[in-house]
Amino acid sequence: MKPIPFFVAASLLAFVQPALADTIRVEPGADAQSRLQSALIDAKPGDIVEIAAGRYDLTDGLSLDVDRVTVKGAGPAATILSFKGQKGAGEGLLVTADDVVLQGFAVEDSRGDGIKSKAANRIVYHDLRVEWTGGPKASNGAYGVYPVESSDVLIDKVTVKGASDAGIYVGQSKNIIVRNSLAMFNVAGIEIENCYGADVYQNVATHNAGGILVFDLPNLPQKGGHSVRIFSNRSERNDTPNFAPKGNIVAGVPNGTGVIIMANRDVHVFNNILGENGSTNIFIVGYRNSFTDTGYNPLPANVVIGGNMHGRAGYAPGPQFEGGAEMLAAMGSVPPIVWDGTGSNIRVTDKVPTLSLGLTDPKARATSANPAVVDLSQGAEPAQLAPIVLPQSMEAAIR
C-alpha cells in the first residue's frame, strides 16, 4: 500500500469525526435561544450540532468557539434562524474556531453581519442563505457571510440578499474559493478585499449596485492584495441603487458596475458573462481617498482581462461615477471596460472598446481626465495564476 504523505493525512484528520463524536440535536420551540447557544458551547471537537427544520426566533447573536464542529441544518429553506427580534447589535452567528463546517440553514434579519468568522482557518460555508427580508436598506447588516483574517476559506452554494455592504465578503485572508453562489440586492455582490490568493467562479451577481469587487485598502494589518482569479461568473443587471450607509467605502461604488478592480495586483478576469450594467461592465481604478499608510500602494498592477462575453453596458451611469453622465452625453454610452489610467501592466484582449480616463493620479477629479479609447492588447502574454487548492478535508466535508 502506498503510504499517505503526512501533510495529507493531517489535513484529512482535521475533519474526521472521532469515534466518540456526538450529534447534538436542537429542535425549534420555546427557549430556542438558550438551547441552541448551549449546544454550541457544549459541543466537543468532532461533534455535529444538528438544527432541525423549523423557524427559530432568536433575540441575541450566537457564537461558536470550538474547533472541528459541524453546524448543520435541514436546508436553507427549512432551518431558519430569524434575528428579527435581536435586541443587541452584532452578528447573527460568530465563529472563532478552526475546521468548522456551516451548512444547510438560513440566517435572516440580523442586526449586524449575518455570519462572521474571524481567525477561523479551514472554514467551510456551504448551502447557506443569509437574507434581510425587508429588501435593500441602509439599516441592514453590513455583510452576509464574512470570513476575515483566515487561511483556507471555502464558500460554496451560498445565497445572500440585502447586505448594506457586501453580500459575500472575504477580507484579509489567504487561499480562498468562492463558487456556485448567488448574490443579489446587496451594495456589493461579492467582494475580495486585501486577500492573497482567491478563485471566484461559477457565481451569479445580479441586481446589486456592484457585482464583483476586488479591493485593496490602506491601514489594515494585511494589505497588498494579489493573485485573484475571477472567472466563469455571471455579473449582470446590477441595477440596485447604492444604499450603503454614508461614509462606507462601498458607498462610492457606482451602481450598474459588473466588476471593479481597485488597487490590487495580479488580478485575472476571464470567461465571465457581463451585461446590462448601466455604468460599465469592468472598472479598473486606483484608490481615490487620501491615506497615511506608507506601506500602501494605491495603484492597480498586472491586471489581465480576456475571454469575457459583454452585453449592453454604460447606458445609465450611476451618480457615483464621476464624469459618467458627461461621457454618456458625448459618446452615446460608456464603453464596457473603463480604466482610470493609473497603475501598470493593464492588459485587455476582450473584443469591446476600452476607455482610458488618462489620469496619472487616482485622486484626480474627472474634470482633469483625458478620456480616449485605447488598445491594451499588446505586450507579452502574462503568466497564468495558479489555481487555488484547499485541503482535501474541506471538499470532503461537503460531499
XYZ file of C-alpha atoms in Angstrom:
399
model
C 0.000 0.000 0.000
C 1.328 3.368 -0.951
C 1.945 5.490 2.174
C -0.138 8.638 2.623
C 2.028 11.755 2.907
C 1.962 13.187 6.391
C 0.547 16.557 5.337
C -2.360 14.875 3.516
C -3.127 12.655 6.489
C -3.059 15.648 8.829
C -5.395 17.538 6.549
C -7.896 14.697 6.399
C -7.812 14.189 10.139
C -8.874 17.773 10.673
C -12.447 16.927 9.610
C -12.640 13.240 10.524
C -15.273 12.668 13.171
C -13.750 10.794 16.127
C -15.404 7.569 17.273
C -16.906 9.258 20.322
C -18.230 12.290 18.461
C -21.801 13.201 19.316
C -24.657 14.667 17.373
C -26.366 17.333 19.438
C -29.834 17.880 18.062
C -31.745 21.096 18.588
C -35.462 21.361 17.852
C -37.494 24.541 17.357
C -39.743 25.751 20.131
C -39.588 27.590 23.424
C -36.169 28.638 24.730
C -34.595 28.060 21.318
C -32.082 30.819 22.024
C -30.650 29.207 25.136
C -30.860 25.636 23.810
C -29.080 26.498 20.588
C -26.374 28.545 22.243
C -25.871 25.826 24.868
C -25.421 23.265 22.113
C -22.707 25.410 20.539
C -20.982 25.818 23.892
C -21.256 22.161 24.898
C -20.058 20.789 21.552
C -16.739 18.975 21.620
C -14.292 18.786 18.728
C -15.745 16.459 16.113
C -19.372 16.927 17.203
C -22.263 17.828 14.941
C -24.783 20.399 16.090
C -27.852 19.428 14.096
C -30.543 22.074 13.878
C -33.873 20.544 12.946
C -36.161 22.059 10.351
C -38.260 24.934 11.614
C -38.141 28.579 12.478
C -36.047 29.782 15.395
C -36.962 33.241 16.674
C -33.776 34.440 18.322
C -33.200 37.505 20.441
C -29.418 37.593 20.563
C -26.431 36.584 18.471
C -24.928 33.087 18.605
C -21.288 32.148 18.881
C -19.091 29.102 18.361
C -15.564 28.800 19.706
C -14.893 25.062 19.490
C -12.662 23.583 16.801
C -13.845 20.884 14.391
C -17.576 21.338 14.882
C -20.155 20.981 12.121
C -23.291 23.109 12.407
C -25.848 21.521 10.156
C -29.448 22.351 9.322
C -32.091 20.693 7.165
C -31.525 23.135 4.316
C -31.603 26.906 3.843
C -35.347 26.832 3.115
C -36.136 24.582 6.057
C -33.967 25.620 9.014
C -34.360 29.356 9.539
C -32.590 31.312 12.254
C -34.525 34.568 12.456
C -32.919 37.511 14.219
C -35.769 39.907 13.571
C -36.191 40.187 17.326
C -32.469 40.578 18.030
C -32.049 43.043 20.905
C -28.365 43.814 20.655
C -26.106 44.704 17.777
C -23.683 42.231 16.288
C -23.616 39.173 14.130
C -26.235 36.503 13.819
C -23.551 33.838 14.205
C -19.904 34.434 15.104
C -17.320 31.667 14.650
C -13.845 31.930 16.127
C -12.638 28.328 15.781
C -10.772 26.281 13.177
C -12.048 23.476 10.938
C -15.697 24.440 11.266
C -18.344 23.461 8.711
C -21.519 25.529 8.410
C -24.187 24.111 6.164
C -27.864 23.765 5.469
C -29.510 26.693 7.243
C -30.561 30.293 6.784
C -29.873 33.430 8.798
C -32.435 36.190 8.439
C -32.568 39.819 9.528
C -29.559 40.007 11.844
C -28.854 43.495 13.144
C -25.185 43.189 12.216
C -23.427 40.818 9.868
C -25.195 37.578 9.052
C -22.436 35.024 9.664
C -18.945 36.189 10.606
C -15.877 34.064 11.171
C -12.679 35.606 12.447
C -9.288 33.922 12.514
C -11.121 30.701 11.686
C -8.874 28.628 9.461
C -10.135 25.955 7.097
C -13.717 27.132 7.412
C -16.451 25.893 5.105
C -19.623 27.821 4.297
C -21.903 25.509 2.309
C -25.546 25.547 1.271
C -26.489 28.604 3.297
C -28.765 31.582 2.865
C -28.399 34.977 4.522
C -31.110 37.483 3.857
C -32.578 40.729 5.048
C -36.184 40.099 4.231
C -37.248 43.760 4.095
C -35.230 44.322 0.924
C -32.254 46.661 0.397
C -31.947 49.150 3.286
C -29.050 51.101 4.771
C -30.102 49.781 8.184
C -29.459 46.170 7.135
C -26.352 44.407 8.389
C -23.123 45.098 6.527
C -22.032 41.636 5.397
C -23.922 38.445 4.651
C -21.106 35.938 5.062
C -17.914 37.468 6.390
C -14.766 35.378 6.874
C -11.826 37.544 7.875
C -8.210 37.036 8.909
C -8.310 33.367 7.965
C -6.406 30.850 5.874
C -8.240 28.369 3.645
C -11.785 29.570 3.103
C -14.427 27.743 1.065
C -17.725 29.424 0.232
C -19.929 27.170 -1.860
C -23.610 27.330 -2.764
C -24.370 30.363 -0.621
C -27.113 32.913 -1.294
C -27.052 36.415 0.169
C -29.652 39.144 -0.304
C -29.848 42.667 1.088
C -26.439 43.338 2.697
C -25.722 47.050 3.112
C -22.038 46.467 2.276
C -21.110 43.169 0.630
C -23.202 40.039 0.351
C -20.244 37.660 0.242
C -17.162 39.315 1.675
C -13.738 37.811 2.314
C -11.243 40.113 3.978
C -7.556 39.897 4.892
C -7.446 36.173 4.250
C -5.397 33.700 2.242
C -6.248 30.828 -0.072
C -9.918 31.317 -0.846
C -12.546 29.780 -3.088
C -15.947 31.387 -3.675
C -18.122 29.370 -6.069
C -21.634 28.348 -7.061
C -23.143 31.192 -5.081
C -25.771 33.859 -5.655
C -25.514 37.475 -4.509
C -28.381 39.844 -5.227
C -29.827 43.099 -3.907
C -26.633 43.899 -1.977
C -24.480 47.001 -2.375
C -21.571 44.777 -3.461
C -22.440 41.263 -4.501
C -19.094 39.574 -3.868
C -16.036 41.346 -2.503
C -12.476 40.089 -2.092
C -10.584 42.654 -0.038
C -6.915 42.691 0.992
C -6.610 38.978 0.275
C -3.801 36.783 -1.021
C -4.914 34.134 -3.488
C -8.579 33.730 -4.416
C -10.585 31.915 -7.054
C -14.093 33.292 -7.629
C -16.030 31.227 -10.152
C -19.430 29.987 -11.265
C -21.250 32.597 -9.219
C -24.126 34.862 -10.148
C -24.074 38.510 -9.059
C -27.181 40.370 -10.114
C -29.331 43.298 -9.003
C -26.595 44.570 -6.719
C -25.110 48.055 -7.037
C -21.753 46.491 -7.988
C -21.397 42.841 -8.930
C -17.913 41.557 -8.047
C -15.263 43.722 -6.345
C -11.549 43.121 -5.807
C -10.305 45.853 -3.487
C -7.191 46.690 -1.520
C -7.384 49.305 1.233
C -4.808 51.038 3.442
C -4.454 50.938 7.218
C -5.293 47.262 7.586
C -2.993 44.594 9.074
C -2.932 42.698 5.757
C -2.644 44.755 2.613
C -1.167 44.394 -0.843
C -3.933 42.123 -2.084
C -2.917 39.962 -5.028
C -3.382 36.815 -7.069
C -7.137 36.780 -7.636
C -8.916 34.990 -10.477
C -12.465 35.985 -11.413
C -13.777 33.545 -13.998
C -16.886 31.821 -15.346
C -19.230 34.066 -13.388
C -22.322 35.974 -14.475
C -22.404 39.576 -13.346
C -25.457 41.102 -14.953
C -28.195 43.637 -14.293
C -26.544 45.190 -11.279
C -29.147 47.886 -11.137
C -29.978 48.394 -7.482
C -29.285 51.976 -6.347
C -26.379 52.140 -3.926
C -27.892 52.034 -0.447
C -24.696 51.833 1.637
C -24.576 53.992 4.766
C -22.850 57.305 4.174
C -19.095 57.140 4.705
C -18.827 53.456 3.935
C -16.131 52.714 1.315
C -18.647 50.928 -0.912
C -20.912 53.974 -0.843
C -18.704 55.136 -3.714
C -19.419 52.081 -5.867
C -21.302 53.214 -8.975
C -24.485 51.255 -9.280
C -24.532 49.411 -12.541
C -20.981 48.025 -12.420
C -20.201 44.393 -13.218
C -16.635 44.036 -11.882
C -14.438 46.580 -10.093
C -10.716 46.095 -9.520
C -9.202 48.664 -7.200
C -5.549 48.889 -6.165
C -4.935 45.165 -6.437
C -2.232 43.378 -8.372
C -2.181 40.139 -10.341
C -5.899 40.004 -11.000
C -7.166 37.945 -13.929
C -10.759 38.360 -15.137
C -11.741 35.874 -17.810
C -14.585 33.884 -19.338
C -17.283 35.777 -17.477
C -20.667 36.874 -18.819
C -21.184 40.577 -18.205
C -24.007 42.791 -19.341
C -26.910 45.108 -18.603
C -24.692 47.056 -16.238
C -25.624 50.720 -16.550
C -22.238 52.212 -15.602
C -19.819 49.747 -17.183
C -19.031 46.045 -17.160
C -15.454 46.266 -15.868
C -13.916 49.200 -13.999
C -10.180 49.269 -13.174
C -9.159 52.045 -10.794
C -6.682 53.242 -8.206
C -7.635 54.104 -4.633
C -9.030 57.634 -4.657
C -9.062 58.642 -0.993
C -6.229 60.215 0.993
C -4.188 57.910 3.234
C -1.185 57.997 5.536
C -0.187 54.324 5.326
C 3.350 54.462 3.907
C 3.305 50.760 3.039
C 0.226 51.010 0.877
C 0.231 51.010 -2.932
C -2.961 52.638 -4.259
C -2.451 51.566 -7.866
C -3.636 48.511 -9.790
C -0.995 46.367 -11.462
C -0.783 43.276 -13.627
C -4.494 43.155 -14.398
C -5.474 40.801 -17.209
C -8.885 40.941 -18.881
C -9.750 38.431 -21.609
C -12.293 35.986 -22.966
C -15.304 37.685 -21.394
C -18.708 37.996 -23.092
C -20.090 41.518 -22.961
C -23.691 42.530 -23.236
C -25.033 46.054 -23.037
C -23.227 48.455 -20.690
C -22.741 52.124 -19.985
C -26.244 53.321 -20.827
C -27.129 54.745 -17.387
C -24.030 55.628 -15.306
C -24.673 55.694 -11.590
C -24.410 59.007 -9.724
C -21.217 57.777 -8.032
C -19.500 57.537 -11.439
C -17.917 60.968 -11.637
C -17.986 62.162 -15.226
C -20.191 59.283 -16.295
C -23.110 61.463 -17.352
C -20.796 63.650 -19.432
C -19.283 60.596 -21.139
C -22.740 59.254 -21.855
C -23.728 62.565 -23.451
C -20.542 62.752 -25.507
C -20.238 59.120 -26.572
C -23.767 57.781 -26.515
C -22.733 55.121 -23.990
C -19.805 54.460 -21.686
C -17.618 51.644 -23.066
C -17.888 48.213 -21.429
C -14.385 48.485 -19.939
C -13.138 51.630 -18.201
C -9.663 52.192 -16.763
C -8.833 55.346 -14.855
C -5.367 55.323 -16.447
C -3.357 54.676 -13.267
C -1.197 51.676 -12.445
C 0.806 49.424 -14.688
C 0.583 46.358 -16.896
C -3.106 46.542 -17.639
C -3.818 44.083 -20.447
C -7.202 43.777 -22.151
C -7.971 41.404 -25.013
C -11.773 41.437 -24.854
C -13.234 42.446 -28.239
C -15.011 45.527 -26.924
C -13.847 49.132 -26.537
C -11.744 50.051 -23.524
C -11.887 53.638 -22.341
C -8.915 55.146 -20.521
C -9.626 58.267 -18.496
C -5.983 59.227 -18.882
C -5.400 60.028 -15.222
C -1.994 59.738 -13.593
C -3.248 60.193 -10.037
C -6.284 58.204 -8.878
C -7.311 61.114 -6.627
C -7.600 63.470 -9.598
C -11.073 64.706 -10.434
C -12.860 63.692 -13.585
C -12.570 67.243 -14.851
C -8.854 66.611 -15.421
C -9.461 63.379 -17.313
C -8.456 62.980 -20.914
C -10.694 60.086 -21.979
C -9.811 58.091 -25.060
C -10.472 54.610 -26.373
C -7.228 52.656 -26.098
C -5.782 49.345 -27.251
C -4.334 47.451 -24.282
C -3.955 44.123 -26.043
C -0.280 44.438 -26.873
C 2.671 43.174 -24.921
C 3.847 39.832 -23.667
C 1.368 37.186 -22.649
C 1.222 37.251 -18.836
C 1.925 34.199 -16.747
C -1.125 32.289 -15.594
C -2.049 32.369 -11.940
C -2.049 29.026 -10.186
C -5.458 27.625 -9.211
C -6.339 27.732 -5.543
C -6.095 24.356 -3.836
C -7.722 23.818 -0.469
C -7.081 20.955 1.937
C -8.844 17.806 0.721
C -10.693 17.571 4.007
C -12.637 20.745 3.234
C -14.004 19.368 -0.012
C -14.693 16.013 1.599
C -16.748 17.659 4.332
C -19.462 18.730 1.880
C -19.613 15.742 -0.461
